[in-house]
mmCIF file of C-alpha atoms in Angstrom:
data_model
loop_
_atom_site.group_PDB
_atom_site.id
_atom_site.type_symbol
_atom_site.label_atom_id
_atom_site.label_comp_id
_atom_site.label_asym_id
_atom_site.label_seq_id
_atom_site.Cartn_x
_atom_site.Cartn_y
_atom_site.Cartn_z
ATOM 1 C CA GLN A 1 105.100 87.853 92.289
ATOM 2 C CA GLN A 2 108.531 86.552 91.397
ATOM 3 C CA GLN A 3 107.827 82.932 92.275
ATOM 4 C CA VAL A 4 107.436 79.985 89.978
ATOM 5 C CA LYS A 5 105.612 77.073 91.581
ATOM 6 C CA GLN A 6 106.333 73.588 90.260
ATOM 7 C CA SER A 7 104.532 70.300 90.837
ATOM 8 C CA PRO A 8 104.718 67.455 91.551
ATOM 9 C CA GLN A 9 107.866 67.278 93.659
ATOM 10 C CA SER A 10 108.504 63.723 92.464
ATOM 11 C CA LEU A 11 107.098 61.434 89.817
ATOM 12 C CA ILE A 12 107.460 57.749 88.971
ATOM 13 C CA VAL A 13 106.342 56.344 85.622
ATOM 14 C CA GLN A 14 106.844 53.162 83.668
ATOM 15 C CA LYS A 15 108.927 53.132 80.498
ATOM 16 C CA GLY A 16 106.831 54.443 77.622
ATOM 17 C CA GLY A 17 104.608 56.516 79.900
ATOM 18 C CA ILE A 18 104.051 60.270 79.536
ATOM 19 C CA PRO A 19 105.119 62.163 82.655
ATOM 20 C CA ILE A 20 103.657 65.657 82.961
ATOM 21 C CA ILE A 21 105.251 68.383 85.089
ATOM 22 C CA ASN A 22 103.373 71.578 85.804
ATOM 23 C CA CYS A 23 104.441 75.120 86.629
ATOM 24 C CA ALA A 24 102.524 78.248 87.570
ATOM 25 C CA TYR A 25 103.675 81.842 87.728
ATOM 26 C CA GLU A 26 102.294 85.174 88.930
ATOM 27 C CA ASN A 27 104.297 87.828 87.119
ATOM 28 C CA THR A 28 102.560 88.592 83.826
ATOM 29 C CA ALA A 29 105.711 90.373 82.615
ATOM 30 C CA PHE A 30 107.500 87.038 82.254
ATOM 31 C CA ASP A 31 108.050 86.350 78.553
ATOM 32 C CA TYR A 32 110.455 83.427 78.365
ATOM 33 C CA PHE A 33 109.853 79.987 79.869
ATOM 34 C CA PRO A 34 112.604 77.360 79.612
ATOM 35 C CA TRP A 35 112.797 73.843 80.993
ATOM 36 C CA TYR A 36 116.046 72.377 82.241
ATOM 37 C CA GLN A 37 117.103 68.782 82.937
ATOM 38 C CA GLN A 38 119.667 68.091 85.624
ATOM 39 C CA PHE A 39 121.469 64.844 86.393
ATOM 40 C CA PRO A 40 123.164 64.305 89.779
ATOM 41 C CA GLY A 41 126.464 66.158 89.998
ATOM 42 C CA LYS A 42 125.870 68.052 86.740
ATOM 43 C CA GLY A 43 124.690 71.513 85.804
ATOM 44 C CA PRO A 44 121.196 72.053 84.368
ATOM 45 C CA ALA A 45 120.905 71.422 80.625
ATOM 46 C CA LEU A 46 118.459 73.426 78.531
ATOM 47 C CA LEU A 47 115.784 71.123 77.087
ATOM 48 C CA ILE A 48 113.201 73.327 75.434
ATOM 49 C CA ALA A 49 111.803 76.837 75.865
ATOM 50 C CA ILE A 50 108.651 78.716 74.903
ATOM 51 C CA ARG A 51 107.453 82.311 74.628
ATOM 52 C CA PRO A 52 103.874 83.356 75.439
ATOM 53 C CA ASP A 53 102.891 84.003 71.815
ATOM 54 C CA VAL A 54 102.496 80.252 71.178
ATOM 55 C CA SER A 55 100.470 77.654 73.072
ATOM 56 C CA GLU A 56 102.583 74.599 72.325
ATOM 57 C CA LYS A 57 106.101 73.738 71.252
ATOM 58 C CA LYS A 58 107.552 70.308 70.461
ATOM 59 C CA GLU A 59 111.176 69.264 70.242
ATOM 60 C CA GLY A 60 111.700 65.567 69.818
ATOM 61 C CA ARG A 61 109.943 63.752 72.678
ATOM 62 C CA PHE A 62 109.552 66.930 74.743
ATOM 63 C CA THR A 63 106.501 69.187 74.486
ATOM 64 C CA ILE A 64 105.694 72.398 76.330
ATOM 65 C CA SER A 65 102.055 73.421 76.681
ATOM 66 C CA PHE A 66 101.464 77.048 77.610
ATOM 67 C CA ASN A 67 98.262 78.603 78.972
ATOM 68 C CA LYS A 68 98.743 82.360 79.153
ATOM 69 C CA SER A 69 95.353 83.154 80.707
ATOM 70 C CA ALA A 70 95.895 80.631 83.486
ATOM 71 C CA LYS A 71 99.567 81.604 83.863
ATOM 72 C CA GLN A 72 100.579 77.968 83.690
ATOM 73 C CA PHE A 73 102.860 75.870 81.561
ATOM 74 C CA SER A 74 103.753 72.213 81.539
ATOM 75 C CA LEU A 75 106.317 69.760 80.191
ATOM 76 C CA HIS A 76 105.257 66.451 78.645
ATOM 77 C CA ILE A 77 107.801 63.723 77.924
ATOM 78 C CA MET A 78 106.552 61.306 75.286
ATOM 79 C CA ASP A 79 107.629 57.650 75.293
ATOM 80 C CA SER A 80 109.696 58.172 78.440
ATOM 81 C CA GLN A 81 112.869 56.132 78.862
ATOM 82 C CA PRO A 82 114.944 55.153 81.927
ATOM 83 C CA GLY A 83 117.603 57.596 80.667
ATOM 84 C CA ASP A 84 115.100 60.417 81.225
ATOM 85 C CA SER A 85 115.345 59.816 84.983
ATOM 86 C CA ALA A 86 116.590 63.183 86.283
ATOM 87 C CA THR A 87 115.436 66.342 88.019
ATOM 88 C CA TYR A 88 113.489 68.782 85.860
ATOM 89 C CA PHE A 89 113.237 72.496 86.514
ATOM 90 C CA CYS A 90 110.924 75.018 84.952
ATOM 91 C CA ALA A 91 112.010 78.635 84.911
ATOM 92 C CA ALA A 92 110.791 82.053 83.830
ATOM 93 C CA SER A 93 112.327 85.382 82.991
ATOM 94 C CA GLY A 94 111.306 88.744 81.614
ATOM 95 C CA GLY A 95 109.905 92.105 82.597
ATOM 96 C CA SER A 96 111.353 95.545 83.076
ATOM 97 C CA GLY A 97 114.897 95.475 84.403
ATOM 98 C CA ASN A 98 114.845 91.701 84.565
ATOM 99 C CA THR A 99 118.203 91.308 82.776
ATOM 100 C CA GLY A 100 117.330 87.747 81.819
ATOM 101 C CA LYS A 101 117.469 86.541 85.430
ATOM 102 C CA LEU A 102 115.921 83.093 85.548
ATOM 103 C CA ILE A 103 113.449 82.335 88.340
ATOM 104 C CA PHE A 104 113.426 78.576 88.866
ATOM 105 C CA GLY A 105 110.769 76.271 90.211
ATOM 106 C CA GLN A 106 111.591 73.896 93.035
ATOM 107 C CA GLY A 107 112.245 70.952 90.728
ATOM 108 C CA THR A 108 110.619 67.587 89.972
ATOM 109 C CA THR A 109 112.527 64.361 90.398
ATOM 110 C CA LEU A 110 111.447 61.925 87.710
ATOM 111 C CA GLN A 111 112.075 58.199 87.835
ATOM 112 C CA VAL A 112 111.284 56.112 84.770
ATOM 113 C CA LYS A 113 111.108 52.417 85.597
ATOM 114 C CA PRO A 114 112.245 49.883 82.966
ATOM 115 C CA GLU B 1 127.966 69.287 76.709
ATOM 116 C CA THR B 2 127.981 73.095 76.712
ATOM 117 C CA GLY B 3 131.085 75.181 76.224
ATOM 118 C CA VAL B 4 130.797 76.635 79.731
ATOM 119 C CA THR B 5 133.544 75.469 82.055
ATOM 120 C CA GLN B 6 133.862 76.055 85.781
ATOM 121 C CA SER B 7 136.728 75.532 88.160
ATOM 122 C CA PRO B 8 137.333 74.008 90.549
ATOM 123 C CA THR B 9 134.719 71.235 90.521
ATOM 124 C CA HIS B 10 134.865 70.698 94.274
ATOM 125 C CA LEU B 11 136.134 72.824 97.115
ATOM 126 C CA ILE B 12 136.190 72.577 100.911
ATOM 127 C CA LYS B 13 136.652 75.755 102.949
ATOM 128 C CA THR B 14 136.511 76.694 106.607
ATOM 129 C CA ARG B 15 133.942 79.126 107.975
ATOM 130 C CA GLY B 16 135.243 82.700 107.771
ATOM 131 C CA GLN B 17 137.541 82.035 104.809
ATOM 132 C CA GLN B 18 137.249 83.541 101.353
ATOM 133 C CA VAL B 19 136.745 81.659 98.084
ATOM 134 C CA THR B 20 137.042 82.451 94.377
ATOM 135 C CA LEU B 21 135.199 80.429 91.759
ATOM 136 C CA ARG B 22 135.887 80.744 88.044
ATOM 137 C CA CYS B 23 133.821 80.424 84.883
ATOM 138 C CA SER B 24 134.697 80.470 81.193
ATOM 139 C CA SER B 25 131.715 81.401 79.051
ATOM 140 C CA GLN B 26 130.667 79.721 75.822
ATOM 141 C CA SER B 27 132.387 81.080 72.737
ATOM 142 C CA GLY B 28 130.591 84.176 71.447
ATOM 143 C CA HIS B 29 128.658 84.782 74.679
ATOM 144 C CA ASN B 30 129.161 88.106 76.457
ATOM 145 C CA THR B 31 126.958 87.561 79.495
ATOM 146 C CA VAL B 32 127.622 85.458 82.577
ATOM 147 C CA SER B 33 125.147 84.820 85.381
ATOM 148 C CA TRP B 34 125.883 83.100 88.678
ATOM 149 C CA TYR B 35 123.438 80.953 90.608
ATOM 150 C CA GLN B 36 123.522 79.188 93.952
ATOM 151 C CA GLN B 37 121.792 75.809 94.173
ATOM 152 C CA ALA B 38 121.245 74.363 97.635
ATOM 153 C CA LEU B 39 120.670 70.625 97.901
ATOM 154 C CA GLY B 40 117.204 69.689 96.678
ATOM 155 C CA GLN B 41 116.361 73.225 95.530
ATOM 156 C CA GLY B 42 116.214 75.136 92.292
ATOM 157 C CA PRO B 43 119.050 77.523 91.413
ATOM 158 C CA GLN B 44 118.845 81.019 92.933
ATOM 159 C CA PHE B 45 120.136 84.016 90.966
ATOM 160 C CA ILE B 46 123.141 85.746 92.546
ATOM 161 C CA PHE B 47 124.116 88.313 89.892
ATOM 162 C CA GLN B 48 124.850 88.804 86.232
ATOM 163 C CA TYR B 49 127.740 90.410 84.376
ATOM 164 C CA TYR B 50 127.346 91.893 80.900
ATOM 165 C CA ARG B 51 130.271 93.485 79.099
ATOM 166 C CA GLU B 52 132.294 93.586 82.335
ATOM 167 C CA GLU B 53 129.597 95.441 84.332
ATOM 168 C CA GLU B 54 127.237 94.052 86.961
ATOM 169 C CA ASN B 55 123.845 93.894 85.270
ATOM 170 C CA GLY B 56 121.428 92.782 87.960
ATOM 171 C CA ARG B 57 121.702 91.247 91.388
ATOM 172 C CA GLY B 58 119.591 88.846 93.395
ATOM 173 C CA ASN B 59 118.939 88.798 97.114
ATOM 174 C CA PHE B 60 122.505 88.019 98.228
ATOM 175 C CA PRO B 61 124.648 90.022 100.684
ATOM 176 C CA PRO B 62 127.593 92.195 99.546
ATOM 177 C CA ARG B 63 130.091 89.538 100.617
ATOM 178 C CA PHE B 64 129.125 87.875 97.334
ATOM 179 C CA SER B 65 130.958 89.798 94.620
ATOM 180 C CA GLY B 66 132.102 89.190 91.109
ATOM 181 C CA LEU B 67 134.123 90.241 88.125
ATOM 182 C CA GLN B 68 133.955 89.801 84.391
ATOM 183 C CA PHE B 69 137.082 90.018 82.266
ATOM 184 C CA PRO B 70 137.539 91.349 78.693
ATOM 185 C CA ASN B 71 137.374 87.770 77.364
ATOM 186 C CA TYR B 72 133.976 87.467 79.165
ATOM 187 C CA SER B 73 135.184 84.893 81.663
ATOM 188 C CA SER B 74 134.040 85.598 85.187
ATOM 189 C CA GLU B 75 134.826 85.107 88.863
ATOM 190 C CA LEU B 76 132.552 84.778 91.861
ATOM 191 C CA ASN B 77 134.094 85.771 95.183
ATOM 192 C CA VAL B 78 132.555 84.994 98.534
ATOM 193 C CA ASN B 79 134.035 86.531 101.691
ATOM 194 C CA ALA B 80 133.521 85.517 105.319
ATOM 195 C CA LEU B 81 132.140 82.113 104.397
ATOM 196 C CA GLU B 82 129.214 80.781 106.405
ATOM 197 C CA LEU B 83 128.043 77.193 106.770
ATOM 198 C CA ASP B 84 124.895 78.057 104.770
ATOM 199 C CA ASP B 85 127.062 78.992 101.792
ATOM 200 C CA SER B 86 127.584 75.272 101.185
ATOM 201 C CA ALA B 87 125.955 74.670 97.799
ATOM 202 C CA LEU B 88 126.496 74.010 94.116
ATOM 203 C CA TYR B 89 127.514 77.256 92.406
ATOM 204 C CA LEU B 90 126.500 77.442 88.776
ATOM 205 C CA CYS B 91 127.624 79.747 86.050
ATOM 206 C CA ALA B 92 125.387 80.364 83.026
ATOM 207 C CA SER B 93 126.520 81.861 79.754
ATOM 208 C CA SER B 94 124.260 83.772 77.366
ATOM 209 C CA LEU B 95 124.232 86.537 74.803
ATOM 210 C CA GLY B 96 123.182 90.160 74.858
ATOM 211 C CA GLY B 97 122.525 90.802 78.527
ATOM 212 C CA GLY B 98 120.565 87.600 78.810
ATOM 213 C CA MET B 99 117.168 89.088 77.989
ATOM 214 C CA GLY B 100 115.000 86.157 76.984
ATOM 215 C CA THR B 101 117.884 84.306 75.403
ATOM 216 C CA GLU B 102 119.115 80.781 75.928
ATOM 217 C CA ALA B 103 121.326 80.343 78.969
ATOM 218 C CA PHE B 104 123.758 77.442 79.101
ATOM 219 C CA PHE B 105 125.093 76.197 82.406
ATOM 220 C CA GLY B 106 128.448 74.824 83.393
ATOM 221 C CA GLN B 107 128.811 71.703 85.518
ATOM 222 C CA GLY B 108 129.066 73.748 88.694
ATOM 223 C CA THR B 109 131.439 74.040 91.636
ATOM 224 C CA ARG B 110 130.435 72.124 94.756
ATOM 225 C CA LEU B 111 131.453 74.259 97.744
ATOM 226 C CA THR B 112 131.444 72.751 101.216
ATOM 227 C CA VAL B 113 131.981 75.053 104.192
ATOM 228 C CA VAL B 114 132.990 73.338 107.428
#
């Protein structure tokens, strides 16, 4: 119930392509869904986050789509660039006594080819 | 770059030893969470400190302990180190007990146990 399942494990796209990373969760008490970007040797950096009262959120080239009934959410990266090559993690938090603990997916390694 | 700083950046310890990792939270944040990230995995929640009290704990043994100081900086202590404790240890800073609020990560401490 506490898991967040992320797919695919790895992804290769050409520059300008639109990689899509998907996550699914079980716990309907989750109410906060952030995405993080992590470069090798660095800590995760918050990219964008969504709450279940909206179905889509855009910030720059990053868009989250959220499907509450399916308990799924996804990250789209528009006009991807080689500098976007990194590992992306979805996460979720919320529910009684959760204290804001983030449950992370397993990560997706993205490579954007020039 | 976030305002969360961790020290040291790298550390090598021998099995059975004890280690202390440190984290300075972002200005204005009163909540610090610690995560363990094994190679190729998503971060796993260890525990959270809010206003100097432990405010939630993940599935980690008691030899993982922590402290939060009046200035909201924090320490993670690990006793009786095991080889499996080798990982990137991440500190995340947030506000108000962390409930559904943005969490910002430091660059991490890479611990190697030999």
